[in-house]
């Protein structure tokens, strides 16, 4: 129990657009341990983003249980849930979701500002993390002035800046070359995986599979297998 970061039991989720019902999760069971880097793989549309959105408290499941560090976000009061998410979770969105009017450092500082850190302190820390993803010199740039891979690294810096206990990344290396991808994975592993932390990464990128402790394979709304990492690299 104490070594479990995330526990999902019999999770289901159906999207109902009015015209159509799409079952995205159909009875998902998954445990992510503390100090673990879990990768989640599977074909487009199999439910990966849906699952990690529920894990991170961005989306509610229809049925089933999802516990983070022993807490059930679904039954938490909304103020408690907001605080829990702001302090404990970092999320890298598939589409980056940077705020276009804010420069790189201001984007990265958002989780700190939400947690009440003073502006100047937040900015300094944001620039430190931007340095670690190789963008120290670009902290004043707006997202539109950055390449796709640079925007992706800003999004990763934003997920790390407040030292959350769980970092959830949706395709964090999709826009990165081999070297930047490896740098980002080394950084994520170094800062996001320890006895109190865990990291979940959705990816199609076979170049980073060797960073995983375990790989969960999804298909059609299910977890179909969980295997140990192929320690090839
Ligand atoms: N907001 C939504 N409304 C309706 N259907 C949705 C919505 N979001 C996702 N879906 C559907 O749910 C299913 C699972 O989607 P999801 O985004 O979780 O897949 P994914 O595994 O992340 O795919 P990809 O690898 O392409 O990102 C898909 O069939 C998708 O079309
Ligand atoms: Mg997705």
Short mmCIF file of C-alpha atoms and ligand atoms in Angstrom, two decimals:
data_model
loop_
_atom_site.label_atom_id
_atom_site.label_comp_id
_atom_site.label_asym_id
_atom_site.label_seq_id
_atom_site.Cartn_x
_atom_site.Cartn_y
_atom_site.Cartn_z
CA UNK A 1 0.00 0.00 0.00
CA UNK A 2 2.65 2.50 1.04
CA UNK A 3 4.73 1.94 -2.07
CA UNK A 4 1.86 2.66 -4.45
CA UNK A 5 1.64 6.05 -6.15
CA UNK A 6 -1.42 5.41 -8.31
CA UNK A 7 -4.04 2.71 -8.05
CA UNK A 8 -6.71 2.33 -10.73
CA UNK A 9 -9.40 -0.28 -10.26
CA UNK A 10 -12.03 -1.15 -12.85
CA UNK A 11 -11.98 2.32 -14.40
CA UNK A 12 -14.49 3.01 -17.14
CA UNK A 13 -15.11 6.11 -19.22
CA UNK A 14 -17.53 6.67 -22.08
CA UNK A 15 -17.68 9.93 -24.02
CA UNK A 16 -21.18 10.86 -25.06
CA UNK A 17 -21.31 13.58 -27.69
CA UNK A 18 -25.06 13.28 -28.05
CA UNK A 19 -24.81 11.68 -31.49
CA UNK A 20 -22.39 8.99 -30.52
CA UNK A 21 -21.09 7.10 -27.52
CA UNK A 22 -17.42 6.17 -27.48
CA UNK A 23 -16.11 3.86 -24.80
CA UNK A 24 -12.57 5.06 -24.15
CA UNK A 25 -11.82 3.00 -21.02
CA UNK A 26 -13.33 -0.37 -20.41
CA UNK A 27 -12.30 -1.76 -17.04
CA UNK A 28 -8.76 -0.52 -16.55
CA UNK A 29 -6.71 -1.90 -13.68
CA UNK A 30 -3.27 -0.42 -13.12
CA UNK A 31 -0.88 0.19 -10.26
CA UNK A 32 2.02 2.60 -10.51
CA UNK A 33 4.58 2.20 -7.77
CA UNK A 34 6.55 4.90 -6.05
CA UNK A 35 10.03 5.35 -7.53
CA UNK A 36 8.79 3.94 -10.81
CA UNK A 37 8.83 5.24 -14.37
CA UNK A 38 5.84 3.60 -16.03
CA UNK A 39 5.36 3.95 -19.76
CA UNK A 40 1.99 3.55 -21.41
CA UNK A 41 1.89 2.47 -25.03
CA UNK A 42 -0.78 1.45 -27.53
CA UNK A 43 -2.44 2.45 -30.80
CA UNK A 44 -4.00 5.84 -31.44
CA UNK A 45 -7.45 6.08 -29.87
CA UNK A 46 -6.96 3.21 -27.39
CA UNK A 47 -7.55 5.48 -24.37
CA UNK A 48 -4.10 6.57 -23.19
CA UNK A 49 -4.82 10.29 -22.85
CA UNK A 50 -8.17 9.52 -21.24
CA UNK A 51 -6.51 7.29 -18.64
CA UNK A 52 -3.77 9.71 -17.67
CA UNK A 53 -6.27 12.60 -17.55
CA UNK A 54 -8.28 10.65 -14.98
CA UNK A 55 -5.11 9.77 -13.05
CA UNK A 56 -4.16 13.46 -12.94
CA UNK A 57 -7.64 14.57 -11.85
CA UNK A 58 -8.33 16.51 -15.05
CA UNK A 59 -11.20 14.21 -16.03
CA UNK A 60 -13.64 12.17 -13.95
CA UNK A 61 -14.19 8.48 -14.60
CA UNK A 62 -17.72 7.07 -14.95
CA UNK A 63 -17.14 4.13 -12.63
CA UNK A 64 -14.25 2.55 -10.79
CA UNK A 65 -11.63 3.83 -8.37
CA UNK A 66 -8.57 5.96 -8.89
CA UNK A 67 -6.35 6.70 -5.90
CA UNK A 68 -3.32 8.98 -5.87
CA UNK A 69 -1.03 8.53 -2.90
CA UNK A 70 -3.97 6.95 -1.10
CA UNK A 71 -6.37 9.81 -1.86
CA UNK A 72 -9.51 9.58 -3.96
CA UNK A 73 -9.76 12.74 -6.07
CA UNK A 74 -13.35 12.01 -7.06
CA UNK A 75 -14.65 12.39 -3.52
CA UNK A 76 -12.44 15.33 -2.56
CA UNK A 77 -13.93 18.79 -2.07
CA UNK A 78 -13.12 20.89 -5.11
CA UNK A 79 -10.85 23.32 -3.22
CA UNK A 80 -8.91 20.40 -1.73
CA UNK A 81 -8.67 18.78 -5.12
CA UNK A 82 -7.32 21.96 -6.70
CA UNK A 83 -4.70 22.29 -3.98
CA UNK A 84 -3.79 18.61 -4.23
CA UNK A 85 -3.36 18.85 -7.99
CA UNK A 86 -1.42 22.11 -7.80
CA UNK A 87 1.12 20.75 -5.33
CA UNK A 88 1.37 17.06 -6.18
CA UNK A 89 0.92 16.76 -9.93
CA UNK A 90 2.78 17.97 -13.01
CA UNK A 91 1.23 17.38 -16.42
CA UNK A 92 2.75 17.62 -19.89
CA UNK A 93 -0.08 17.83 -22.42
CA UNK A 94 0.07 16.19 -25.84
CA UNK A 95 -0.57 19.63 -27.37
CA UNK A 96 1.74 21.47 -24.90
CA UNK A 97 -1.02 23.97 -23.84
CA UNK A 98 1.36 26.87 -23.27
CA UNK A 99 -0.26 30.26 -22.66
CA UNK A 100 0.46 32.28 -25.81
CA UNK A 101 0.64 35.70 -24.12
CA UNK A 102 3.21 34.58 -21.55
CA UNK A 103 6.91 34.16 -22.25
CA UNK A 104 8.72 30.88 -21.59
CA UNK A 105 9.71 31.74 -18.01
CA UNK A 106 6.22 33.01 -17.17
CA UNK A 107 4.69 29.82 -18.55
CA UNK A 108 7.05 27.66 -16.51
CA UNK A 109 6.37 29.76 -13.38
CA UNK A 110 2.59 29.20 -13.50
CA UNK A 111 2.51 26.23 -11.06
CA UNK A 112 4.66 28.19 -8.60
CA UNK A 113 2.47 31.30 -8.82
CA UNK A 114 -0.60 29.11 -8.22
CA UNK A 115 1.13 27.79 -5.11
CA UNK A 116 1.73 31.32 -3.81
CA UNK A 117 5.43 31.65 -4.62
CA UNK A 118 6.49 35.29 -5.07
CA UNK A 119 6.91 36.47 -8.65
CA UNK A 120 10.66 37.11 -8.58
CA UNK A 121 11.42 33.83 -6.83
CA UNK A 122 9.15 31.99 -9.25
CA UNK A 123 10.84 33.59 -12.24
CA UNK A 124 14.31 32.70 -11.00
CA UNK A 125 13.30 29.08 -10.41
CA UNK A 126 11.58 28.94 -13.79
CA UNK A 127 14.76 30.13 -15.52
CA UNK A 128 16.79 27.51 -13.61
CA UNK A 129 14.55 24.73 -14.91
CA UNK A 130 14.57 26.19 -18.42
CA UNK A 131 18.37 26.00 -18.25
CA UNK A 132 18.13 22.33 -17.43
CA UNK A 133 16.10 21.69 -20.59
CA UNK A 134 18.58 23.71 -22.64
CA UNK A 135 16.50 26.88 -22.98
CA UNK A 136 18.06 29.24 -20.42
CA UNK A 137 18.79 31.82 -23.10
CA UNK A 138 15.27 31.76 -24.48
CA UNK A 139 13.34 32.51 -21.31
CA UNK A 140 11.93 35.76 -22.69
CA UNK A 141 10.58 34.16 -25.87
CA UNK A 142 6.87 33.76 -26.45
CA UNK A 143 5.65 30.28 -27.43
CA UNK A 144 5.02 31.46 -31.00
CA UNK A 145 8.70 32.45 -31.26
CA UNK A 146 9.85 28.94 -30.29
CA UNK A 147 10.12 25.79 -32.38
CA UNK A 148 7.84 22.82 -31.63
CA UNK A 149 10.61 21.00 -29.78
CA UNK A 150 11.45 24.12 -27.76
CA UNK A 151 7.78 24.59 -26.82
CA UNK A 152 7.69 20.97 -25.75
CA UNK A 153 10.68 21.51 -23.47
CA UNK A 154 9.00 24.58 -21.94
CA UNK A 155 5.96 22.38 -21.23
CA UNK A 156 8.22 19.80 -19.57
CA UNK A 157 9.93 22.48 -17.48
CA UNK A 158 6.50 23.70 -16.34
CA UNK A 159 5.57 20.18 -15.22
CA UNK A 160 8.77 19.90 -13.15
CA UNK A 161 9.15 23.35 -11.63
CA UNK A 162 7.10 22.78 -8.46
CA UNK A 163 8.68 19.37 -7.70
CA UNK A 164 5.41 17.41 -7.88
CA UNK A 165 5.15 13.84 -6.60
CA UNK A 166 3.55 12.57 -9.77
CA UNK A 167 4.50 13.75 -13.24
CA UNK A 168 2.27 12.67 -16.08
CA UNK A 169 3.54 13.22 -19.63
CA UNK A 170 1.62 12.71 -22.86
CA UNK A 171 4.18 12.06 -25.64
CA UNK A 172 6.91 14.26 -24.09
CA UNK A 173 9.50 13.54 -26.80
CA UNK A 174 7.27 13.61 -29.89
CA UNK A 175 8.84 16.85 -31.19
CA UNK A 176 12.39 16.20 -29.99
CA UNK A 177 15.45 14.87 -31.81
CA UNK A 178 17.32 11.90 -30.37
CA UNK A 179 19.74 13.95 -28.24
CA UNK A 180 17.16 16.39 -26.80
CA UNK A 181 14.84 13.44 -26.16
CA UNK A 182 17.51 11.64 -24.18
CA UNK A 183 18.42 14.80 -22.26
CA UNK A 184 14.79 15.33 -21.30
CA UNK A 185 14.37 11.69 -20.26
CA UNK A 186 17.53 11.81 -18.13
CA UNK A 187 16.28 14.98 -16.45
CA UNK A 188 12.80 13.57 -15.87
CA UNK A 189 14.24 10.39 -14.43
CA UNK A 190 16.64 12.27 -12.20
CA UNK A 191 14.16 14.71 -10.71
CA UNK A 192 10.86 12.86 -10.93
CA UNK A 193 11.67 9.38 -9.74
CA UNK A 194 12.57 8.78 -6.11
CA UNK A 195 11.05 7.13 -3.07
CA UNK A 196 8.24 9.69 -2.91
CA UNK A 197 7.69 10.19 -6.62
CA UNK A 198 6.56 8.46 -9.76
CA UNK A 199 6.44 9.25 -13.44
CA UNK A 200 3.93 8.11 -16.06
CA UNK A 201 4.77 8.63 -19.72
CA UNK A 202 2.55 7.96 -22.70
CA UNK A 203 4.74 7.39 -25.73
CA UNK A 204 5.10 5.89 -29.19
CA UNK A 205 8.81 6.67 -29.15
CA UNK A 206 10.73 3.38 -29.14
CA UNK A 207 13.96 5.36 -28.68
CA UNK A 208 13.02 6.02 -25.05
CA UNK A 209 11.53 2.64 -24.03
CA UNK A 210 14.75 1.69 -22.26
CA UNK A 211 14.17 4.48 -19.70
CA UNK A 212 11.05 2.70 -18.41
CA UNK A 213 10.92 0.49 -15.35
CA UNK A 214 7.74 -1.10 -16.68
CA UNK A 215 5.70 -0.73 -19.84
CA UNK A 216 1.92 -1.09 -19.82
CA UNK A 217 0.36 -1.82 -23.18
CA UNK A 218 -3.17 -0.65 -23.90
CA UNK A 219 -5.59 -1.62 -26.59
CA UNK A 220 -9.21 -0.73 -27.06
CA UNK A 221 -9.74 0.70 -23.58
CA UNK A 222 -7.91 -2.08 -21.71
CA UNK A 223 -4.46 -2.71 -20.32
CA UNK A 224 -3.50 -5.86 -22.23
CA UNK A 225 -0.04 -6.48 -20.79
CA UNK A 226 2.55 -5.12 -18.40
CA UNK A 227 6.18 -5.96 -18.99
CA UNK A 228 9.56 -5.02 -17.61
CA UNK A 229 11.62 -2.54 -19.56
CA UNK A 230 13.66 -3.77 -22.52
CA UNK A 231 17.01 -2.58 -21.14
CA UNK A 232 18.59 -2.27 -24.53
CA UNK A 233 20.17 1.19 -24.51
N1 LIG B 1 -13.77 14.73 -25.67
C1 LIG B 1 -14.07 13.61 -26.36
N2 LIG B 1 -15.29 13.42 -26.88
C2 LIG B 1 -15.61 12.30 -27.57
N3 LIG B 1 -14.76 11.28 -27.77
C3 LIG B 1 -13.51 11.42 -27.28
C4 LIG B 1 -13.09 12.57 -26.55
N4 LIG B 1 -11.82 12.42 -26.18
C5 LIG B 1 -11.43 11.22 -26.65
N5 LIG B 1 -12.45 10.60 -27.32
C6 LIG B 1 -12.43 9.25 -27.93
O1 LIG B 1 -12.02 8.31 -26.94
C7 LIG B 1 -11.14 7.36 -27.48
C8 LIG B 1 -9.84 7.38 -26.68
O2 LIG B 1 -9.20 8.64 -26.90
P1 LIG B 1 -7.80 9.02 -26.28
O3 LIG B 1 -7.56 10.45 -26.58
O4 LIG B 1 -7.78 8.62 -24.84
O5 LIG B 1 -6.81 8.08 -27.11
P2 LIG B 1 -5.21 8.01 -27.16
O6 LIG B 1 -4.85 6.60 -26.86
O7 LIG B 1 -4.64 9.07 -26.31
O8 LIG B 1 -4.91 8.29 -28.71
P3 LIG B 1 -3.65 9.07 -29.40
O9 LIG B 1 -2.47 8.12 -29.38
O10 LIG B 1 -4.12 9.33 -30.80
O11 LIG B 1 -3.39 10.33 -28.64
C9 LIG B 1 -10.97 7.72 -28.96
O12 LIG B 1 -11.84 6.91 -29.70
C10 LIG B 1 -11.38 9.17 -29.02
O13 LIG B 1 -11.92 9.49 -30.27
MG1 LIG B 2 -3.54 10.79 -26.72
#
